[in-house]
Amino acid sequence: MTAPDASPRTAPAIREAGPADVDAIVTVVNRAYRTQGGWTTEEHLVGGDRAAAADVRAAIEDDVHLLLVAERDESIVGCCYTELHEDGAELGLFAVDPTVQAGGVGGALMEEQARRRAAEGVARLNIRVLESRPELKAWYARRGFVATGETVPFAGNEADLKVVGLRMAVMVRELA
């Protein structure tokens, strides 16, 4: 993967992910969450890979997920999926390459997911955010998400936790 253009406001091209994108998506997700350098890193809280190729491939191929990628200079620099549920769609696998974070890629992905799911009649987006990361919760709040007050256990592999008892705060954004 070549280094993407890090210009802060070059609008990314956003499209639906395909099978050929799996390796690039896994790389972006693991760089964003499991290395130092990006403000979204969980490296100090959780070990192991955040994404595996088999899981990404399954999300691309099933009818429940909509996996979008953001590209700059023909390189994938971000991704985000929504998974349909009875009460809305849950955001997941939301990652931006650390070299272009804070450059509008995440916001563009979020808004495209919201636009597409609203067009399908989905009424709300849900997300789980690390309770111990107020800066992440604030980022989502600036994009219309509201904390519900509910928390749930960390959804990853418990064996990878570096901090016992990690919790996720549930946030929602109404689309309709």
JSON list of C-alpha atoms in Angstrom, two decimals:
[
{"chain": "A", "resi": 1, "resn": "MET", "atom": "CA", "xyz": [0.00, 0.00, 0.00]},
{"chain": "A", "resi": 2, "resn": "THR", "atom": "CA", "xyz": [1.42, 3.37, -0.97]},
{"chain": "A", "resi": 3, "resn": "ALA", "atom": "CA", "xyz": [1.34, 6.27, 1.44]},
{"chain": "A", "resi": 4, "resn": "PRO", "atom": "CA", "xyz": [-1.90, 8.22, 1.05]},
{"chain": "A", "resi": 5, "resn": "ASP", "atom": "CA", "xyz": [-2.06, 11.96, 0.50]},
{"chain": "A", "resi": 6, "resn": "ALA", "atom": "CA", "xyz": [-2.16, 13.43, 3.99]},
{"chain": "A", "resi": 7, "resn": "SER", "atom": "CA", "xyz": [-3.65, 16.78, 2.92]},
{"chain": "A", "resi": 8, "resn": "PRO", "atom": "CA", "xyz": [-6.18, 17.46, 5.62]},
{"chain": "A", "resi": 9, "resn": "ARG", "atom": "CA", "xyz": [-9.18, 18.31, 3.49]},
{"chain": "A", "resi": 10, "resn": "THR", "atom": "CA", "xyz": [-8.79, 16.32, 0.30]},
{"chain": "A", "resi": 11, "resn": "ALA", "atom": "CA", "xyz": [-12.24, 14.77, 0.14]},
{"chain": "A", "resi": 12, "resn": "PRO", "atom": "CA", "xyz": [-11.96, 10.99, 0.05]},
{"chain": "A", "resi": 13, "resn": "ALA", "atom": "CA", "xyz": [-13.74, 8.90, -2.54]},
{"chain": "A", "resi": 14, "resn": "ILE", "atom": "CA", "xyz": [-16.16, 6.60, -0.72]},
{"chain": "A", "resi": 15, "resn": "ARG", "atom": "CA", "xyz": [-17.42, 3.34, -2.15]},
{"chain": "A", "resi": 16, "resn": "GLU", "atom": "CA", "xyz": [-18.67, -0.06, -1.10]},
{"chain": "A", "resi": 17, "resn": "ALA", "atom": "CA", "xyz": [-15.88, -2.52, -0.26]},
{"chain": "A", "resi": 18, "resn": "GLY", "atom": "CA", "xyz": [-15.21, -5.55, -2.44]},
{"chain": "A", "resi": 19, "resn": "PRO", "atom": "CA", "xyz": [-13.27, -8.80, -1.98]},
{"chain": "A", "resi": 20, "resn": "ALA", "atom": "CA", "xyz": [-10.08, -7.28, -3.39]},
{"chain": "A", "resi": 21, "resn": "ASP", "atom": "CA", "xyz": [-10.08, -4.73, -0.54]},
{"chain": "A", "resi": 22, "resn": "VAL", "atom": "CA", "xyz": [-9.83, -7.21, 2.35]},
{"chain": "A", "resi": 23, "resn": "ASP", "atom": "CA", "xyz": [-6.08, -7.00, 2.98]},
{"chain": "A", "resi": 24, "resn": "ALA", "atom": "CA", "xyz": [-5.99, -3.20, 2.78]},
{"chain": "A", "resi": 25, "resn": "ILE", "atom": "CA", "xyz": [-8.94, -2.93, 5.19]},
{"chain": "A", "resi": 26, "resn": "VAL", "atom": "CA", "xyz": [-7.28, -5.25, 7.71]},
{"chain": "A", "resi": 27, "resn": "THR", "atom": "CA", "xyz": [-4.08, -3.20, 7.49]},
{"chain": "A", "resi": 28, "resn": "VAL", "atom": "CA", "xyz": [-5.86, 0.14, 8.03]},
{"chain": "A", "resi": 29, "resn": "VAL", "atom": "CA", "xyz": [-7.91, -1.17, 10.97]},
{"chain": "A", "resi": 30, "resn": "ASN", "atom": "CA", "xyz": [-4.96, -2.74, 12.74]},
{"chain": "A", "resi": 31, "resn": "ARG", "atom": "CA", "xyz": [-2.78, 0.35, 12.18]},
{"chain": "A", "resi": 32, "resn": "ALA", "atom": "CA", "xyz": [-5.51, 2.63, 13.54]},
{"chain": "A", "resi": 33, "resn": "TYR", "atom": "CA", "xyz": [-6.22, 0.61, 16.67]},
{"chain": "A", "resi": 34, "resn": "ARG", "atom": "CA", "xyz": [-3.14, -1.46, 17.47]},
{"chain": "A", "resi": 35, "resn": "THR", "atom": "CA", "xyz": [-0.21, 0.88, 16.83]},
{"chain": "A", "resi": 36, "resn": "GLN", "atom": "CA", "xyz": [0.91, 4.15, 18.37]},
{"chain": "A", "resi": 37, "resn": "GLY", "atom": "CA", "xyz": [0.54, 7.31, 16.37]},
{"chain": "A", "resi": 38, "resn": "GLY", "atom": "CA", "xyz": [-3.18, 7.67, 15.85]},
{"chain": "A", "resi": 39, "resn": "TRP", "atom": "CA", "xyz": [-5.56, 9.26, 18.33]},
{"chain": "A", "resi": 40, "resn": "THR", "atom": "CA", "xyz": [-7.91, 6.25, 18.08]},
{"chain": "A", "resi": 41, "resn": "THR", "atom": "CA", "xyz": [-5.33, 3.71, 19.23]},
{"chain": "A", "resi": 42, "resn": "GLU", "atom": "CA", "xyz": [-6.32, 1.09, 21.79]},
{"chain": "A", "resi": 43, "resn": "GLU", "atom": "CA", "xyz": [-2.80, -0.35, 21.87]},
{"chain": "A", "resi": 44, "resn": "HIS", "atom": "CA", "xyz": [-2.37, 0.51, 25.55]},
{"chain": "A", "resi": 45, "resn": "LEU", "atom": "CA", "xyz": [-5.68, -1.19, 26.42]},
{"chain": "A", "resi": 46, "resn": "VAL", "atom": "CA", "xyz": [-5.98, -4.20, 24.11]},
{"chain": "A", "resi": 47, "resn": "GLY", "atom": "CA", "xyz": [-3.46, -6.47, 22.38]},
{"chain": "A", "resi": 48, "resn": "GLY", "atom": "CA", "xyz": [-3.83, -8.70, 19.35]},
{"chain": "A", "resi": 49, "resn": "ASP", "atom": "CA", "xyz": [-5.24, -7.76, 15.97]},
{"chain": "A", "resi": 50, "resn": "ARG", "atom": "CA", "xyz": [-8.42, -5.68, 15.82]},
{"chain": "A", "resi": 51, "resn": "ALA", "atom": "CA", "xyz": [-9.45, -7.14, 12.45]},
{"chain": "A", "resi": 52, "resn": "ALA", "atom": "CA", "xyz": [-8.98, -10.47, 10.72]},
{"chain": "A", "resi": 53, "resn": "ALA", "atom": "CA", "xyz": [-9.29, -11.11, 6.98]},
{"chain": "A", "resi": 54, "resn": "ALA", "atom": "CA", "xyz": [-11.97, -13.79, 7.43]},
{"chain": "A", "resi": 55, "resn": "ASP", "atom": "CA", "xyz": [-14.22, -11.42, 9.39]},
{"chain": "A", "resi": 56, "resn": "VAL", "atom": "CA", "xyz": [-13.79, -8.60, 6.88]},
{"chain": "A", "resi": 57, "resn": "ARG", "atom": "CA", "xyz": [-14.50, -10.96, 3.99]},
{"chain": "A", "resi": 58, "resn": "ALA", "atom": "CA", "xyz": [-17.66, -12.21, 5.74]},
{"chain": "A", "resi": 59, "resn": "ALA", "atom": "CA", "xyz": [-18.89, -8.63, 6.28]},
{"chain": "A", "resi": 60, "resn": "ILE", "atom": "CA", "xyz": [-18.39, -7.87, 2.58]},
{"chain": "A", "resi": 61, "resn": "GLU", "atom": "CA", "xyz": [-20.24, -10.99, 1.47]},
{"chain": "A", "resi": 62, "resn": "ASP", "atom": "CA", "xyz": [-23.27, -11.04, 3.79]},
{"chain": "A", "resi": 63, "resn": "ASP", "atom": "CA", "xyz": [-26.56, -9.12, 3.52]},
{"chain": "A", "resi": 64, "resn": "VAL", "atom": "CA", "xyz": [-26.44, -7.66, 7.03]},
{"chain": "A", "resi": 65, "resn": "HIS", "atom": "CA", "xyz": [-23.36, -5.42, 6.72]},
{"chain": "A", "resi": 66, "resn": "LEU", "atom": "CA", "xyz": [-22.66, -2.43, 4.53]},
{"chain": "A", "resi": 67, "resn": "LEU", "atom": "CA", "xyz": [-18.88, -1.98, 4.48]},
{"chain": "A", "resi": 68, "resn": "LEU", "atom": "CA", "xyz": [-17.65, 1.27, 2.98]},
{"chain": "A", "resi": 69, "resn": "VAL", "atom": "CA", "xyz": [-14.08, 2.31, 2.26]},
{"chain": "A", "resi": 70, "resn": "ALA", "atom": "CA", "xyz": [-12.58, 5.76, 1.82]},
{"chain": "A", "resi": 71, "resn": "GLU", "atom": "CA", "xyz": [-9.81, 6.23, -0.74]},
{"chain": "A", "resi": 72, "resn": "ARG", "atom": "CA", "xyz": [-7.27, 8.92, -1.44]},
{"chain": "A", "resi": 73, "resn": "ASP", "atom": "CA", "xyz": [-4.87, 8.57, -4.34]},
{"chain": "A", "resi": 74, "resn": "GLU", "atom": "CA", "xyz": [-6.29, 5.08, -5.00]},
{"chain": "A", "resi": 75, "resn": "SER", "atom": "CA", "xyz": [-5.24, 3.87, -1.53]},
{"chain": "A", "resi": 76, "resn": "ILE", "atom": "CA", "xyz": [-7.74, 2.79, 1.11]},
{"chain": "A", "resi": 77, "resn": "VAL", "atom": "CA", "xyz": [-7.37, 5.18, 4.05]},
{"chain": "A", "resi": 78, "resn": "GLY", "atom": "CA", "xyz": [-10.48, 4.35, 6.04]},
{"chain": "A", "resi": 79, "resn": "CYS", "atom": "CA", "xyz": [-13.42, 2.02, 6.46]},
{"chain": "A", "resi": 80, "resn": "CYS", "atom": "CA", "xyz": [-16.65, 1.69, 8.37]},
{"chain": "A", "resi": 81, "resn": "TYR", "atom": "CA", "xyz": [-19.46, -0.82, 8.37]},
{"chain": "A", "resi": 82, "resn": "THR", "atom": "CA", "xyz": [-23.01, -0.78, 9.58]},
{"chain": "A", "resi": 83, "resn": "GLU", "atom": "CA", "xyz": [-24.67, -3.99, 10.70]},
{"chain": "A", "resi": 84, "resn": "LEU", "atom": "CA", "xyz": [-28.47, -4.10, 10.51]},
{"chain": "A", "resi": 85, "resn": "HIS", "atom": "CA", "xyz": [-30.44, -4.87, 13.67]},
{"chain": "A", "resi": 86, "resn": "GLU", "atom": "CA", "xyz": [-34.15, -4.64, 14.47]},
{"chain": "A", "resi": 87, "resn": "ASP", "atom": "CA", "xyz": [-33.68, -1.28, 16.20]},
{"chain": "A", "resi": 88, "resn": "GLY", "atom": "CA", "xyz": [-31.34, 0.30, 13.64]},
{"chain": "A", "resi": 89, "resn": "ALA", "atom": "CA", "xyz": [-27.83, -0.23, 12.35]},
{"chain": "A", "resi": 90, "resn": "GLU", "atom": "CA", "xyz": [-24.68, -0.53, 14.46]},
{"chain": "A", "resi": 91, "resn": "LEU", "atom": "CA", "xyz": [-21.46, 1.11, 13.33]},
{"chain": "A", "resi": 92, "resn": "GLY", "atom": "CA", "xyz": [-18.36, -1.02, 13.52]},
{"chain": "A", "resi": 93, "resn": "LEU", "atom": "CA", "xyz": [-14.93, -1.58, 12.03]},
{"chain": "A", "resi": 94, "resn": "PHE", "atom": "CA", "xyz": [-14.64, 2.21, 11.91]},
{"chain": "A", "resi": 95, "resn": "ALA", "atom": "CA", "xyz": [-11.02, 3.11, 11.25]},
{"chain": "A", "resi": 96, "resn": "VAL", "atom": "CA", "xyz": [-8.92, 5.78, 9.58]},
{"chain": "A", "resi": 97, "resn": "ASP", "atom": "CA", "xyz": [-5.24, 5.38, 8.75]},
{"chain": "A", "resi": 98, "resn": "PRO", "atom": "CA", "xyz": [-3.24, 7.30, 11.39]},
{"chain": "A", "resi": 99, "resn": "THR", "atom": "CA", "xyz": [-1.45, 9.31, 8.68]},
{"chain": "A", "resi": 100, "resn": "VAL", "atom": "CA", "xyz": [-4.73, 10.99, 7.64]},
{"chain": "A", "resi": 101, "resn": "GLN", "atom": "CA", "xyz": [-6.66, 11.10, 10.92]},
{"chain": "A", "resi": 102, "resn": "ALA", "atom": "CA", "xyz": [-8.28, 14.47, 11.69]},
{"chain": "A", "resi": 103, "resn": "GLY", "atom": "CA", "xyz": [-8.49, 15.15, 7.95]},
{"chain": "A", "resi": 104, "resn": "GLY", "atom": "CA", "xyz": [-12.20, 14.60, 7.35]},
{"chain": "A", "resi": 105, "resn": "VAL", "atom": "CA", "xyz": [-12.07, 10.93, 6.32]},
{"chain": "A", "resi": 106, "resn": "GLY", "atom": "CA", "xyz": [-13.93, 9.60, 9.37]},
{"chain": "A", "resi": 107, "resn": "GLY", "atom": "CA", "xyz": [-16.63, 12.24, 9.18]},
{"chain": "A", "resi": 108, "resn": "ALA", "atom": "CA", "xyz": [-17.14, 11.57, 5.46]},
{"chain": "A", "resi": 109, "resn": "LEU", "atom": "CA", "xyz": [-17.47, 7.82, 6.08]},
{"chain": "A", "resi": 110, "resn": "MET", "atom": "CA", "xyz": [-19.91, 8.41, 8.94]},
{"chain": "A", "resi": 111, "resn": "GLU", "atom": "CA", "xyz": [-22.12, 10.73, 6.90]},
{"chain": "A", "resi": 112, "resn": "GLU", "atom": "CA", "xyz": [-22.18, 8.37, 3.92]},
{"chain": "A", "resi": 113, "resn": "GLN", "atom": "CA", "xyz": [-23.21, 5.47, 6.17]},
{"chain": "A", "resi": 114, "resn": "ALA", "atom": "CA", "xyz": [-25.95, 7.64, 7.70]},
{"chain": "A", "resi": 115, "resn": "ARG", "atom": "CA", "xyz": [-27.14, 8.79, 4.26]},
{"chain": "A", "resi": 116, "resn": "ARG", "atom": "CA", "xyz": [-27.30, 5.29, 2.80]},
{"chain": "A", "resi": 117, "resn": "ARG", "atom": "CA", "xyz": [-28.97, 3.70, 5.82]},
{"chain": "A", "resi": 118, "resn": "ALA", "atom": "CA", "xyz": [-31.51, 6.55, 6.13]},
{"chain": "A", "resi": 119, "resn": "ALA", "atom": "CA", "xyz": [-32.37, 6.06, 2.43]},
{"chain": "A", "resi": 120, "resn": "GLU", "atom": "CA", "xyz": [-33.11, 2.40, 3.26]},
{"chain": "A", "resi": 121, "resn": "GLY", "atom": "CA", "xyz": [-35.47, 3.48, 6.05]},
{"chain": "A", "resi": 122, "resn": "VAL", "atom": "CA", "xyz": [-33.14, 2.78, 8.98]},
{"chain": "A", "resi": 123, "resn": "ALA", "atom": "CA", "xyz": [-34.17, 5.10, 11.82]},
{"chain": "A", "resi": 124, "resn": "ARG", "atom": "CA", "xyz": [-31.03, 5.15, 13.97]},
{"chain": "A", "resi": 125, "resn": "LEU", "atom": "CA", "xyz": [-27.34, 4.38, 14.17]},
{"chain": "A", "resi": 126, "resn": "ASN", "atom": "CA", "xyz": [-25.86, 2.79, 17.29]},
{"chain": "A", "resi": 127, "resn": "ILE", "atom": "CA", "xyz": [-22.23, 2.63, 18.32]},
{"chain": "A", "resi": 128, "resn": "ARG", "atom": "CA", "xyz": [-20.27, 1.29, 21.27]},
{"chain": "A", "resi": 129, "resn": "VAL", "atom": "CA", "xyz": [-17.35, 3.49, 22.35]},
{"chain": "A", "resi": 130, "resn": "LEU", "atom": "CA", "xyz": [-14.71, 2.75, 24.97]},
{"chain": "A", "resi": 131, "resn": "GLU", "atom": "CA", "xyz": [-16.03, 4.27, 28.17]},
{"chain": "A", "resi": 132, "resn": "SER", "atom": "CA", "xyz": [-12.51, 5.29, 29.19]},
{"chain": "A", "resi": 133, "resn": "ARG", "atom": "CA", "xyz": [-11.98, 7.40, 26.02]},
{"chain": "A", "resi": 134, "resn": "PRO", "atom": "CA", "xyz": [-13.88, 10.70, 26.50]},
{"chain": "A", "resi": 135, "resn": "GLU", "atom": "CA", "xyz": [-12.26, 12.18, 23.38]},
{"chain": "A", "resi": 136, "resn": "LEU", "atom": "CA", "xyz": [-13.85, 9.46, 21.24]},
{"chain": "A", "resi": 137, "resn": "LYS", "atom": "CA", "xyz": [-17.25, 9.97, 22.86]},
{"chain": "A", "resi": 138, "resn": "ALA", "atom": "CA", "xyz": [-16.91, 13.71, 22.23]},
{"chain": "A", "resi": 139, "resn": "TRP", "atom": "CA", "xyz": [-16.09, 13.10, 18.55]},
{"chain": "A", "resi": 140, "resn": "TYR", "atom": "CA", "xyz": [-19.29, 11.06, 18.13]},
{"chain": "A", "resi": 141, "resn": "ALA", "atom": "CA", "xyz": [-21.32, 13.62, 20.10]},
{"chain": "A", "resi": 142, "resn": "ARG", "atom": "CA", "xyz": [-20.20, 16.33, 17.66]},
{"chain": "A", "resi": 143, "resn": "ARG", "atom": "CA", "xyz": [-21.67, 14.15, 14.90]},
{"chain": "A", "resi": 144, "resn": "GLY", "atom": "CA", "xyz": [-25.08, 13.82, 16.49]},
{"chain": "A", "resi": 145, "resn": "PHE", "atom": "CA", "xyz": [-24.65, 10.78, 18.74]},
{"chain": "A", "resi": 146, "resn": "VAL", "atom": "CA", "xyz": [-26.11, 10.86, 22.25]},
{"chain": "A", "resi": 147, "resn": "ALA", "atom": "CA", "xyz": [-24.97, 8.66, 25.13]},
{"chain": "A", "resi": 148, "resn": "THR", "atom": "CA", "xyz": [-27.76, 6.37, 26.34]},
{"chain": "A", "resi": 149, "resn": "GLY", "atom": "CA", "xyz": [-26.23, 5.79, 29.77]},
{"chain": "A", "resi": 150, "resn": "GLU", "atom": "CA", "xyz": [-25.99, 2.07, 28.99]},
{"chain": "A", "resi": 151, "resn": "THR", "atom": "CA", "xyz": [-22.62, 0.32, 29.11]},
{"chain": "A", "resi": 152, "resn": "VAL", "atom": "CA", "xyz": [-21.69, -3.15, 27.90]},
{"chain": "A", "resi": 153, "resn": "PRO", "atom": "CA", "xyz": [-18.56, -5.28, 28.29]},
{"chain": "A", "resi": 154, "resn": "PHE", "atom": "CA", "xyz": [-15.77, -4.81, 25.74]},
{"chain": "A", "resi": 155, "resn": "ALA", "atom": "CA", "xyz": [-16.66, -6.82, 22.66]},
{"chain": "A", "resi": 156, "resn": "GLY", "atom": "CA", "xyz": [-13.19, -8.11, 21.79]},
{"chain": "A", "resi": 157, "resn": "ASN", "atom": "CA", "xyz": [-11.33, -11.22, 22.83]},
{"chain": "A", "resi": 158, "resn": "GLU", "atom": "CA", "xyz": [-11.03, -11.14, 26.63]},
{"chain": "A", "resi": 159, "resn": "ALA", "atom": "CA", "xyz": [-7.59, -12.79, 26.45]},
{"chain": "A", "resi": 160, "resn": "ASP", "atom": "CA", "xyz": [-6.29, -9.71, 24.57]},
{"chain": "A", "resi": 161, "resn": "LEU", "atom": "CA", "xyz": [-7.30, -7.22, 27.27]},
{"chain": "A", "resi": 162, "resn": "LYS", "atom": "CA", "xyz": [-4.45, -5.34, 28.92]},
{"chain": "A", "resi": 163, "resn": "VAL", "atom": "CA", "xyz": [-6.94, -3.63, 31.26]},
{"chain": "A", "resi": 164, "resn": "VAL", "atom": "CA", "xyz": [-9.45, -5.83, 33.05]},
{"chain": "A", "resi": 165, "resn": "GLY", "atom": "CA", "xyz": [-13.07, -4.72, 33.04]},
{"chain": "A", "resi": 166, "resn": "LEU", "atom": "CA", "xyz": [-13.10, -2.50, 29.94]},
{"chain": "A", "resi": 167, "resn": "ARG", "atom": "CA", "xyz": [-16.61, -1.23, 29.21]},
{"chain": "A", "resi": 168, "resn": "MET", "atom": "CA", "xyz": [-18.21, 0.29, 26.15]},
{"chain": "A", "resi": 169, "resn": "ALA", "atom": "CA", "xyz": [-20.64, 3.22, 26.31]},
{"chain": "A", "resi": 170, "resn": "VAL", "atom": "CA", "xyz": [-23.63, 2.89, 23.99]},
{"chain": "A", "resi": 171, "resn": "MET", "atom": "CA", "xyz": [-24.42, 5.96, 21.88]},
{"chain": "A", "resi": 172, "resn": "VAL", "atom": "CA", "xyz": [-27.22, 6.52, 19.34]},
{"chain": "A", "resi": 173, "resn": "ARG", "atom": "CA", "xyz": [-27.93, 8.90, 16.48]},
{"chain": "A", "resi": 174, "resn": "GLU", "atom": "CA", "xyz": [-31.44, 9.30, 15.16]},
{"chain": "A", "resi": 175, "resn": "LEU", "atom": "CA", "xyz": [-31.63, 9.36, 11.36]},
{"chain": "A", "resi": 176, "resn": "ALA", "atom": "CA", "xyz": [-35.32, 10.08, 10.86]}
]
